[in-house]
Short mmCIF file of C-alpha atoms in Angstrom, two decimals:
data_model
loop_
_atom_site.label_atom_id
_atom_site.label_comp_id
_atom_site.label_asym_id
_atom_site.label_seq_id
_atom_site.Cartn_x
_atom_site.Cartn_y
_atom_site.Cartn_z
CA MET G 14 142.23 89.78 39.33
CA SER G 15 139.64 87.39 40.48
CA ARG G 16 138.31 84.46 38.28
CA GLN G 17 134.85 86.10 38.73
CA LYS G 18 135.90 89.29 37.17
CA THR G 19 137.45 87.61 34.30
CA ASN G 20 134.32 85.58 33.64
CA GLU G 21 132.24 88.72 33.83
CA ILE G 22 134.54 90.44 31.28
CA LEU G 23 134.53 87.56 28.99
CA ALA G 24 130.69 87.29 29.26
CA LEU G 25 130.43 90.94 28.29
CA TYR G 26 132.91 90.33 25.37
CA ARG G 27 130.86 87.52 24.14
CA LYS G 28 127.71 89.81 24.29
CA ASP G 29 129.68 92.25 21.99
CA GLU G 30 129.24 94.84 24.72
CA LYS G 31 131.38 98.08 23.87
CA SER G 32 132.22 98.45 27.58
CA ALA G 33 133.93 94.89 27.50
CA PHE G 34 137.18 96.11 25.74
CA LYS G 35 137.72 98.94 27.98
CA LEU G 36 137.17 96.83 31.08
CA LEU G 37 139.53 94.21 29.76
CA PHE G 38 142.07 96.94 28.96
CA ASP G 39 141.65 98.63 32.21
CA THR G 40 141.96 95.25 34.27
CA TYR G 41 144.71 93.68 32.32
CA TYR G 42 147.06 96.27 30.51
CA ILE G 43 149.55 97.22 33.39
CA PRO G 44 149.74 93.49 34.65
CA LEU G 45 150.51 92.27 31.18
CA VAL G 46 153.06 95.11 30.63
CA LEU G 47 154.90 94.27 33.86
CA PHE G 48 154.95 90.67 32.63
CA ALA G 49 156.17 91.29 29.21
CA ASN G 50 158.85 93.52 30.72
CA LYS G 51 160.07 90.82 32.89
CA ILE G 52 160.86 88.66 29.62
CA ILE G 53 162.19 91.42 27.30
CA HIS G 54 163.37 94.07 29.71
CA ASN G 55 162.16 96.86 27.60
CA GLU G 56 159.33 98.92 28.86
CA HIS G 57 158.48 100.64 25.53
CA SER G 58 158.54 97.46 23.68
CA SER G 59 156.45 95.68 26.32
CA GLU G 60 153.77 98.32 26.19
CA ASP G 61 153.64 98.12 22.21
CA ILE G 62 153.48 94.10 22.55
CA VAL G 63 150.47 94.53 24.97
CA GLN G 64 148.86 97.17 23.01
CA GLU G 65 149.14 95.11 19.65
CA THR G 66 147.98 92.07 21.48
CA LEU G 67 144.89 93.67 22.94
CA ILE G 68 143.83 95.43 19.73
CA SER G 69 143.95 92.14 18.05
CA PHE G 70 140.75 91.18 19.86
#
């Protein structure tokens, strides 16, 4: 994940582009689940945590 891609996603999000959330989800979901799973050691809970976090946006 490059900083440029992150900035592009944030720019779309700020413009309230509907595609921004899908792009954000597609880009960060798996890495965030893997990160959460390293901490809590439960894949199902890690998926739930990441989904709930992303939905809060």
